[in-house]
Amino acid sequence: MTAQKKTFVTPFSINWKFDNRQFLKNNPECGTILFNIWDRVHEKRSLIGVSIHCTAEVFEAITGNFTTVNKEIRSEKKWANRKEPLDLREKSKILKENKALAEKINGAMRKAQDLNSFKYCRTIKQFKKLLNESTSYYVFEMFDKAILEKEKLKKWKTAKGYTTVKNSLQEYSIVGKLNKSQEEFLIRMKTSDISDISFAEIDVDYLNHYEGYLKKKGLQKNGIAGYMRIIRTVYNLAISLNVTKKSFYPFGKGRYQIKTEVKTKSVLNSEDWLKLMKFKTPYPARTKALDMFKLSYALNGANCYDMCTILKTDLTKEHIEFYRKKSDRKNNNIKRVVYRTDFIDFMITKYGSDIDSPYLLDLLGKEYQLETKETRKQCEAINRSWDKQLKKIAKAIDIPKISPMWARHQRATNLVDKGATKEEINTMWGHDSMKTTETYIHSFPSAQKIKDKAENLDAELM
């Protein structure tokens, strides 16, 4: 009779092994944790290191595997020779003190079990290669992964936001719990290594303390909420990749609540608006900043990136058509159509680009290409320059501070004052949500009505 061939559900049997022969020089009591892999098909065994070190007691408390530690002399220090497993009280205490390490160890095992399939690999060599490519991520590593994905999608603004939050968390991990003199010393000397943190460390207490740290740094409630949303997104990414457990998730009901407040954008009253429209200056940079503020207003609140990247091909006989780049969301493919007025045509003539440039205005050089990181950075620099000049103008004529973004809110307010309905504003602005879209589809204003109102408003700009 021929022997029946064995069939297996998974190619390997995987468990932990504590290696007390490999120890850390700075802590001879710490051994190395290894994956103990048994290849069921080829009947071979292999040990794979996961770069995790701890004591035998910690290893037992986390994995449940009791390891008898041999009594050996290492650097003139003797290891205890335990003959009995830890009791429940000792295990509980160790787990509480090593929560982050437990998350890293359990995360590595979950990843190994995910890869333990004939679908992915059939030999230990293949398994080891895949395991090394998909080791359990820590928080900053996961941020790097998210940033890279956003940059691949050319979502530069979102990637920049993730980078800002990552840098803030790294700074907090160094100086967040120190006094001011210690913080200044560490930042000045830059001698502290930034160690990564596990997702298990980001609990409700951590987020509450981090919120307090951001308040001390001067961030307002909505700014802090933006940071917390990014952390929440990265945490959800880690859960989706099985890097951390959902049970560790610190956000939601009964846990950390992201706090926001509704703020009404301030706009200028008619008297201050008239002051701004009549302002004249001998400084070219201020003149251009104010002209671009006016043009943004005339274009229904187009932002700096919009105006920098409007192409000559976006100009038709009656309209300027562009896709507003307020954010990196997918629904930015809604086209904004603005009727050309005498003021808009005057600005195009005054600030028109060179004949060989693809752009309508002279804000970007022809070497800057659409949808690149360099172009986004240049537009941000231009926006900061306009912002600086507008603040100087506001101070000179004693009106509230204005910025490039104010033009959008001012336009909406002034249109309502001139008799435009909210539905008409919604239509002209091209809002993205389906609920808003359904509202303005049923009350689409006549083209001439919008054009007349735009002409009346833009006549004030001349």
Coordinates of C-alpha atoms in Angstrom, one line a residue:
M1 CA 0.0 0.0 0.0
T2 CA 1.2 3.5 -0.8
A3 CA 1.4 6.0 2.0
Q4 CA -1.3 8.6 1.8
K5 CA 0.1 12.1 1.3
K6 CA -0.7 14.4 4.2
T7 CA -2.6 17.7 3.6
F8 CA -2.3 20.7 5.7
V9 CA -4.4 23.8 6.2
T10 CA -1.4 26.1 6.8
P11 CA 2.2 25.5 5.8
F12 CA 3.7 26.3 9.2
S13 CA 3.3 25.8 12.9
I14 CA 4.4 29.1 14.6
N15 CA 5.1 29.8 18.3
W16 CA 7.4 31.9 20.4
K17 CA 10.8 31.0 21.7
F18 CA 12.9 32.9 24.2
D19 CA 16.6 32.8 23.5
N20 CA 18.6 33.4 26.6
R21 CA 21.9 32.9 24.7
Q22 CA 21.5 36.3 22.9
F23 CA 21.4 39.1 25.4
L24 CA 21.8 42.9 25.3
K25 CA 25.1 44.3 26.3
N26 CA 23.5 47.1 28.4
N27 CA 21.1 44.7 30.1
P28 CA 22.4 41.1 30.5
E29 CA 19.0 40.0 32.0
C30 CA 17.3 40.6 28.6
G31 CA 17.1 37.8 26.1
T32 CA 15.9 37.8 22.5
I33 CA 12.4 36.7 21.3
L34 CA 12.3 34.5 18.2
F35 CA 9.7 33.0 16.0
N36 CA 9.9 29.2 16.3
I37 CA 8.8 28.0 12.8
W38 CA 8.0 24.4 11.9
D39 CA 7.6 23.7 8.2
R40 CA 4.9 21.0 8.1
V41 CA 5.4 20.1 4.5
H42 CA 9.2 19.9 4.3
E43 CA 9.6 18.9 8.0
K44 CA 12.1 21.6 8.8
R45 CA 12.5 23.9 11.7
S46 CA 13.8 27.5 11.7
L47 CA 14.2 30.3 14.2
I48 CA 13.5 33.9 13.0
G49 CA 14.4 36.9 15.0
V50 CA 11.9 39.8 15.4
S51 CA 14.3 42.3 17.1
I52 CA 12.4 42.3 20.3
H53 CA 14.2 41.9 23.7
C54 CA 12.9 41.5 27.2
T55 CA 13.4 39.4 30.4
A56 CA 12.1 35.9 30.8
E57 CA 9.4 37.1 33.2
V58 CA 8.1 39.6 30.7
F59 CA 8.2 37.1 27.9
E60 CA 6.1 34.6 29.9
A61 CA 3.6 37.2 31.0
I62 CA 2.9 38.4 27.4
T63 CA 3.1 35.1 25.5
G64 CA 2.1 32.6 28.2
N65 CA 5.2 30.5 27.5
F66 CA 7.1 29.6 30.7
T67 CA 10.8 29.5 30.1
T68 CA 13.3 28.1 32.6
V69 CA 16.2 30.4 32.6
N70 CA 19.5 28.7 33.0
K71 CA 21.8 29.8 35.7
E72 CA 24.7 31.3 33.7
I73 CA 27.3 34.0 34.4
R74 CA 27.1 36.8 31.9
S75 CA 29.3 39.9 32.5
E76 CA 29.6 38.8 36.1
K77 CA 25.8 38.9 36.6
K78 CA 23.8 35.8 37.3
W79 CA 20.3 35.1 35.9
A80 CA 17.7 33.8 38.3
N81 CA 16.9 30.2 37.8
R82 CA 13.1 30.1 38.0
K83 CA 11.5 26.7 38.4
E84 CA 7.9 27.7 38.7
P85 CA 5.7 29.8 36.3
L86 CA 4.5 33.2 37.4
D87 CA 1.3 33.5 39.3
L88 CA -1.7 35.5 38.0
R89 CA -0.9 38.5 40.2
E90 CA 2.6 38.8 38.9
K91 CA 1.5 38.4 35.3
S92 CA -1.1 41.1 35.6
K93 CA 1.5 43.5 37.1
I94 CA 4.0 42.8 34.4
L95 CA 1.4 43.2 31.6
K96 CA 0.3 46.6 33.0
E97 CA 3.9 47.8 33.1
N98 CA 4.7 46.5 29.6
K99 CA 1.6 47.4 27.6
A100 CA 3.5 48.8 24.7
L101 CA 5.9 45.9 24.4
A102 CA 2.9 43.5 24.6
E103 CA 1.3 45.3 21.7
K104 CA 4.5 45.0 19.6
I105 CA 4.9 41.3 20.3
N106 CA 1.2 40.5 19.7
G107 CA 1.2 42.6 16.5
A108 CA 4.2 40.6 15.2
M109 CA 2.4 37.3 15.9
R110 CA -0.8 38.5 14.2
K111 CA 1.2 39.5 11.1
A112 CA 2.9 36.1 11.1
Q113 CA -0.4 34.3 11.3
D114 CA -1.8 36.4 8.5
L115 CA 1.1 35.3 6.3
N116 CA 0.9 31.6 7.3
S117 CA -1.0 30.6 4.2
F118 CA -0.2 28.6 1.1
K119 CA -1.7 31.6 -0.8
Y120 CA 1.4 33.7 0.2
C121 CA 4.3 31.2 0.7
R122 CA 5.2 27.6 0.7
T123 CA 8.7 27.6 2.2
I124 CA 10.3 29.1 5.3
K125 CA 12.5 31.3 3.1
Q126 CA 9.5 32.8 1.4
F127 CA 7.8 33.3 4.8
K128 CA 10.8 35.0 6.3
K129 CA 11.1 37.4 3.3
L130 CA 7.4 38.4 3.6
L131 CA 7.6 38.7 7.3
N132 CA 10.5 41.1 7.1
E133 CA 8.6 43.2 4.5
S134 CA 5.5 43.5 6.7
T135 CA 6.7 43.7 10.3
S136 CA 4.4 45.4 12.9
Y137 CA 4.5 49.1 12.5
Y138 CA 4.9 51.6 15.2
V139 CA 3.1 55.0 15.2
F140 CA 5.7 57.1 13.4
E141 CA 6.3 54.3 10.9
M142 CA 2.6 54.2 10.2
F143 CA 2.7 58.0 9.7
D144 CA 5.5 57.6 7.2
K145 CA 3.5 54.9 5.4
A146 CA 0.4 57.2 5.3
I147 CA 2.4 60.2 4.1
L148 CA 4.0 58.2 1.3
E149 CA 0.6 57.0 0.1
K150 CA -0.7 60.6 0.1
E151 CA 2.3 61.8 -1.9
K152 CA 1.8 59.0 -4.4
L153 CA -1.7 60.3 -4.9
K154 CA -0.3 63.8 -5.3
K155 CA -2.2 64.9 -2.2
W156 CA 0.5 67.3 -1.1
K157 CA -1.6 69.3 1.3
T158 CA -2.8 66.3 3.1
A159 CA 0.7 64.8 3.2
K160 CA 2.0 68.0 4.7
G161 CA -0.7 67.9 7.4
Y162 CA 0.3 64.4 8.3
T163 CA 4.0 65.4 8.5
T164 CA 3.1 68.3 10.8
V165 CA 1.2 66.1 13.2
K166 CA 4.0 63.4 13.1
N167 CA 6.6 66.1 14.0
S168 CA 4.4 67.4 16.8
L169 CA 4.0 63.9 18.3
Q170 CA 7.8 63.3 18.0
E171 CA 8.5 66.6 19.8
Y172 CA 5.9 65.7 22.5
S173 CA 7.5 62.4 23.0
I174 CA 10.7 64.2 23.9
V175 CA 9.7 67.4 25.7
G176 CA 5.9 67.1 26.4
K177 CA 6.3 66.2 30.0
L178 CA 9.3 68.4 30.9
N179 CA 9.5 71.8 32.3
K180 CA 10.2 74.8 30.1
S181 CA 14.0 75.0 30.9
Q182 CA 14.5 71.3 30.2
E183 CA 12.5 71.6 27.0
E184 CA 14.5 74.6 25.7
F185 CA 17.7 72.7 26.6
L186 CA 16.8 69.6 24.7
I187 CA 15.6 71.4 21.6
R188 CA 18.7 73.6 21.6
M189 CA 21.1 70.7 22.1
K190 CA 19.2 68.2 20.0
T191 CA 20.8 65.4 21.9
S192 CA 17.7 63.3 22.6
D193 CA 17.0 60.4 20.4
I194 CA 13.3 60.2 19.2
S195 CA 12.1 56.7 19.9
D196 CA 9.0 55.4 18.3
I197 CA 5.8 54.7 20.2
S198 CA 3.3 51.9 19.9
F199 CA -0.4 52.3 19.2
A200 CA -1.1 50.8 22.6
E201 CA 0.5 53.9 24.2
I202 CA -1.9 56.3 22.5
D203 CA -4.8 55.8 25.0
V204 CA -7.3 58.3 26.4
D205 CA -4.8 59.7 29.0
Y206 CA -2.1 60.2 26.3
L207 CA -4.5 62.1 24.1
N208 CA -5.8 64.3 26.9
H209 CA -2.2 65.2 27.9
Y210 CA -1.3 65.8 24.3
E211 CA -4.3 68.1 23.9
G212 CA -3.0 70.1 26.9
Y213 CA 0.4 70.2 25.3
L214 CA -1.0 71.6 22.1
K215 CA -3.0 74.2 24.0
K216 CA 0.3 75.4 25.6
K217 CA 1.7 75.7 22.1
G218 CA -1.0 78.1 21.2
L219 CA -3.3 75.9 19.1
Q220 CA -7.1 76.7 19.2
K221 CA -9.8 74.1 19.7
N222 CA -10.4 73.5 16.0
G223 CA -6.7 73.3 15.3
I224 CA -6.3 70.7 17.9
A225 CA -9.3 68.8 16.5
G226 CA -7.5 68.7 13.1
Y227 CA -4.5 67.1 14.7
M228 CA -6.6 64.5 16.5
R229 CA -8.5 63.6 13.3
I230 CA -5.2 62.8 11.6
I231 CA -4.1 60.7 14.5
R232 CA -7.5 58.9 14.4
T233 CA -7.1 58.3 10.6
V234 CA -3.6 56.8 11.1
Y235 CA -4.9 54.7 14.0
N236 CA -7.7 53.3 11.7
L237 CA -5.2 52.6 9.0
A238 CA -3.1 50.6 11.6
I239 CA -6.3 48.6 12.5
S240 CA -7.1 47.9 8.9
L241 CA -3.6 46.5 8.3
N242 CA -4.0 44.4 11.4
V243 CA -1.0 46.2 13.1
T244 CA -3.0 46.9 16.2
K245 CA -6.1 45.7 17.9
K246 CA -9.5 47.5 17.7
S247 CA -9.8 47.0 21.4
F248 CA -7.0 49.6 21.9
Y249 CA -8.9 52.2 19.9
P250 CA -9.0 55.3 22.1
F251 CA -11.6 57.4 20.1
G252 CA -15.4 57.3 20.3
K253 CA -18.2 57.2 22.8
G254 CA -16.9 56.7 26.4
R255 CA -13.3 57.4 25.2
Y256 CA -11.6 60.4 23.8
Q257 CA -13.9 62.8 22.1
I258 CA -12.6 65.2 19.5
K259 CA -13.8 68.7 20.4
T260 CA -14.7 71.4 17.9
E261 CA -16.5 74.7 18.0
V262 CA -18.5 76.5 15.3
K263 CA -16.9 79.8 14.4
T264 CA -18.4 82.5 12.2
K265 CA -15.9 83.9 9.8
S266 CA -15.5 87.7 10.3
V267 CA -16.0 89.9 7.3
L268 CA -15.6 93.6 6.9
N269 CA -18.5 96.0 7.3
S270 CA -19.3 98.3 4.4
E271 CA -17.3 101.2 5.8
D272 CA -14.1 99.1 6.2
W273 CA -14.7 97.4 2.9
L274 CA -14.8 100.8 1.2
K275 CA -11.5 101.8 2.9
L276 CA -9.9 98.7 1.5
M277 CA -11.2 99.2 -2.0
K278 CA -9.8 102.8 -2.1
F279 CA -6.4 101.9 -0.6
K280 CA -3.4 103.0 -2.7
T281 CA 0.2 102.2 -2.0
P282 CA 3.6 102.9 -3.7
Y283 CA 4.8 99.4 -2.8
P284 CA 4.4 96.9 -5.7
A285 CA 4.1 93.9 -3.5
R286 CA 1.2 95.3 -1.5
T287 CA -0.5 96.5 -4.7
K288 CA -0.3 93.0 -6.2
A289 CA -1.5 91.3 -2.9
L290 CA -4.5 93.6 -2.8
D291 CA -5.3 93.0 -6.5
M292 CA -5.1 89.3 -6.0
F293 CA -7.4 89.6 -3.0
K294 CA -9.9 91.5 -5.2
L295 CA -9.5 88.9 -8.0
S296 CA -10.1 86.1 -5.6
Y297 CA -13.3 87.9 -4.5
A298 CA -14.4 88.3 -8.1
L299 CA -13.7 84.6 -8.8
N300 CA -16.1 83.6 -6.0
G301 CA -13.4 82.9 -3.5
A302 CA -10.8 81.1 -5.6
N303 CA -7.8 80.4 -3.4
C304 CA -4.1 81.1 -4.2
Y305 CA -3.5 77.7 -5.7
D306 CA -6.6 78.1 -7.9
M307 CA -5.4 81.4 -9.3
C308 CA -1.8 80.3 -9.7
T309 CA -2.9 77.3 -11.8
I310 CA -5.7 78.7 -13.9
L311 CA -4.7 77.8 -17.5
K312 CA -5.1 79.9 -20.6
T313 CA -7.4 77.1 -21.9
D314 CA -9.7 77.7 -18.9
L315 CA -10.7 81.1 -20.4
T316 CA -13.7 81.1 -22.7
K317 CA -15.5 84.0 -24.3
E318 CA -17.8 84.5 -21.3
H319 CA -16.4 82.4 -18.5
I320 CA -13.4 81.3 -16.5
E321 CA -13.7 77.6 -15.7
F322 CA -11.5 75.9 -13.1
Y323 CA -11.6 73.2 -10.4
R324 CA -11.3 74.7 -7.0
K325 CA -8.4 73.1 -4.9
K326 CA -9.6 73.8 -1.4
S327 CA -8.4 70.4 -0.3
D328 CA -7.2 67.0 -1.6
R329 CA -10.6 65.4 -1.5
K330 CA -11.9 63.3 -4.4
N331 CA -14.9 65.6 -5.0
N332 CA -12.7 68.4 -6.2
N333 CA -13.7 67.4 -9.8
I334 CA -16.7 69.8 -9.6
K335 CA -16.1 72.6 -12.1
R336 CA -16.4 76.2 -10.9
V337 CA -17.7 78.5 -13.7
V338 CA -17.3 82.3 -13.2
Y339 CA -18.7 84.9 -15.5
R340 CA -16.1 87.3 -16.9
T341 CA -16.6 90.9 -15.8
D342 CA -14.7 94.1 -16.8
F343 CA -12.7 93.9 -13.6
I344 CA -11.7 90.3 -14.2
D345 CA -10.6 91.1 -17.8
F346 CA -8.6 94.1 -16.4
M347 CA -6.8 91.9 -14.0
I348 CA -6.0 89.4 -16.7
T349 CA -4.5 92.2 -18.9
K350 CA -2.6 93.6 -16.0
Y351 CA -1.1 90.4 -14.7
G352 CA -1.2 88.2 -17.8
S353 CA 1.6 85.6 -18.1
D354 CA 4.2 85.4 -20.9
I355 CA 3.1 84.1 -24.3
D356 CA 4.9 80.8 -23.8
S357 CA 3.5 80.1 -20.3
P358 CA 0.5 77.7 -20.0
Y359 CA -0.8 79.7 -17.1
L360 CA -3.3 82.6 -17.4
L361 CA -1.6 84.8 -14.7
D362 CA 2.1 85.6 -14.1
L363 CA 2.1 84.1 -10.6
L364 CA 3.9 80.8 -11.5
G365 CA 6.9 80.4 -13.9
K366 CA 6.4 78.0 -16.8
E367 CA 8.8 75.6 -15.2
Y368 CA 6.2 74.7 -12.5
Q369 CA 4.1 71.8 -13.6
L370 CA 0.6 71.0 -12.4
E371 CA 0.0 68.6 -9.5
T372 CA 3.6 68.5 -8.2
K373 CA 4.9 69.0 -4.8
E374 CA 7.2 71.8 -5.9
T375 CA 4.2 73.7 -7.4
R376 CA 2.2 73.3 -4.2
K377 CA 5.1 74.6 -2.1
Q378 CA 5.5 77.6 -4.4
C379 CA 1.8 78.4 -4.2
E380 CA 2.0 78.2 -0.4
A381 CA 4.9 80.6 -0.4
I382 CA 3.0 83.0 -2.6
N383 CA 0.0 82.8 -0.3
R384 CA 2.1 83.6 2.8
S385 CA 3.5 86.6 0.9
W386 CA 0.0 87.9 0.2
D387 CA -1.1 87.3 3.7
K388 CA 1.9 89.3 5.1
Q389 CA 1.1 92.2 2.8
L390 CA -2.6 92.2 3.5
K391 CA -2.0 92.4 7.2
K392 CA 0.3 95.4 6.6
I393 CA -2.5 97.1 4.6
A394 CA -5.1 96.4 7.3
K395 CA -2.8 97.9 9.9
A396 CA -2.2 101.0 7.7
I397 CA -5.9 101.8 7.3
D398 CA -7.0 100.6 10.7
I399 CA -9.4 97.8 9.7
P400 CA -9.6 94.3 11.1
K401 CA -7.0 91.8 9.9
I402 CA -7.7 90.2 6.5
S403 CA -6.1 87.3 4.7
P404 CA -6.5 85.8 1.2
M405 CA -9.2 83.4 2.5
W406 CA -11.3 86.3 3.7
A407 CA -12.3 87.1 0.1
R408 CA -14.4 84.0 -0.2
H409 CA -16.5 84.8 2.9
Q410 CA -16.7 88.4 2.1
R411 CA -18.1 87.6 -1.4
A412 CA -20.8 85.3 0.0
T413 CA -21.9 87.9 2.6
N414 CA -22.0 90.7 0.0
L415 CA -23.9 88.6 -2.5
V416 CA -26.6 87.9 0.2
D417 CA -26.7 91.6 1.0
K418 CA -27.4 92.3 -2.6
G419 CA -30.3 89.9 -2.6
A420 CA -28.8 86.5 -3.7
T421 CA -30.4 83.5 -2.0
K422 CA -28.5 80.8 -0.1
E423 CA -29.4 78.3 -2.9
E424 CA -27.8 80.6 -5.5
I425 CA -24.6 80.9 -3.4
N426 CA -24.6 77.1 -3.0
T427 CA -24.7 76.7 -6.8
M428 CA -22.1 79.3 -7.6
W429 CA -19.7 77.9 -4.9
G430 CA -20.1 74.3 -6.2
H431 CA -20.5 72.7 -2.8
D432 CA -19.6 69.0 -2.7
S433 CA -22.1 67.1 -0.6
M434 CA -25.1 65.3 -2.2
K435 CA -27.5 67.0 0.2
T436 CA -26.3 70.4 -0.8
T437 CA -26.3 69.5 -4.5
E438 CA -29.9 68.3 -4.3
T439 CA -30.8 71.7 -2.7
Y440 CA -29.3 73.9 -5.4
I441 CA -30.4 71.7 -8.4
H442 CA -34.1 72.5 -7.7
S443 CA -33.5 76.3 -7.5
F444 CA -30.9 76.9 -10.2
P445 CA -30.8 80.6 -10.9
S446 CA -30.8 82.1 -14.4
A447 CA -27.4 82.7 -15.9
Q448 CA -28.2 86.4 -16.5
K449 CA -29.2 86.9 -12.8
I450 CA -25.8 85.7 -11.6
K451 CA -24.0 87.7 -14.3
D452 CA -25.8 90.9 -13.3
K453 CA -25.0 90.5 -9.6
A454 CA -21.4 89.8 -10.4
E455 CA -21.1 92.9 -12.6
N456 CA -22.6 95.1 -9.8
L457 CA -20.2 93.7 -7.2
D458 CA -17.1 93.9 -9.4
A459 CA -17.9 97.5 -10.4
E460 CA -16.9 98.4 -6.8
L461 CA -13.4 97.0 -7.3
M462 CA -12.4 99.5 -10.1

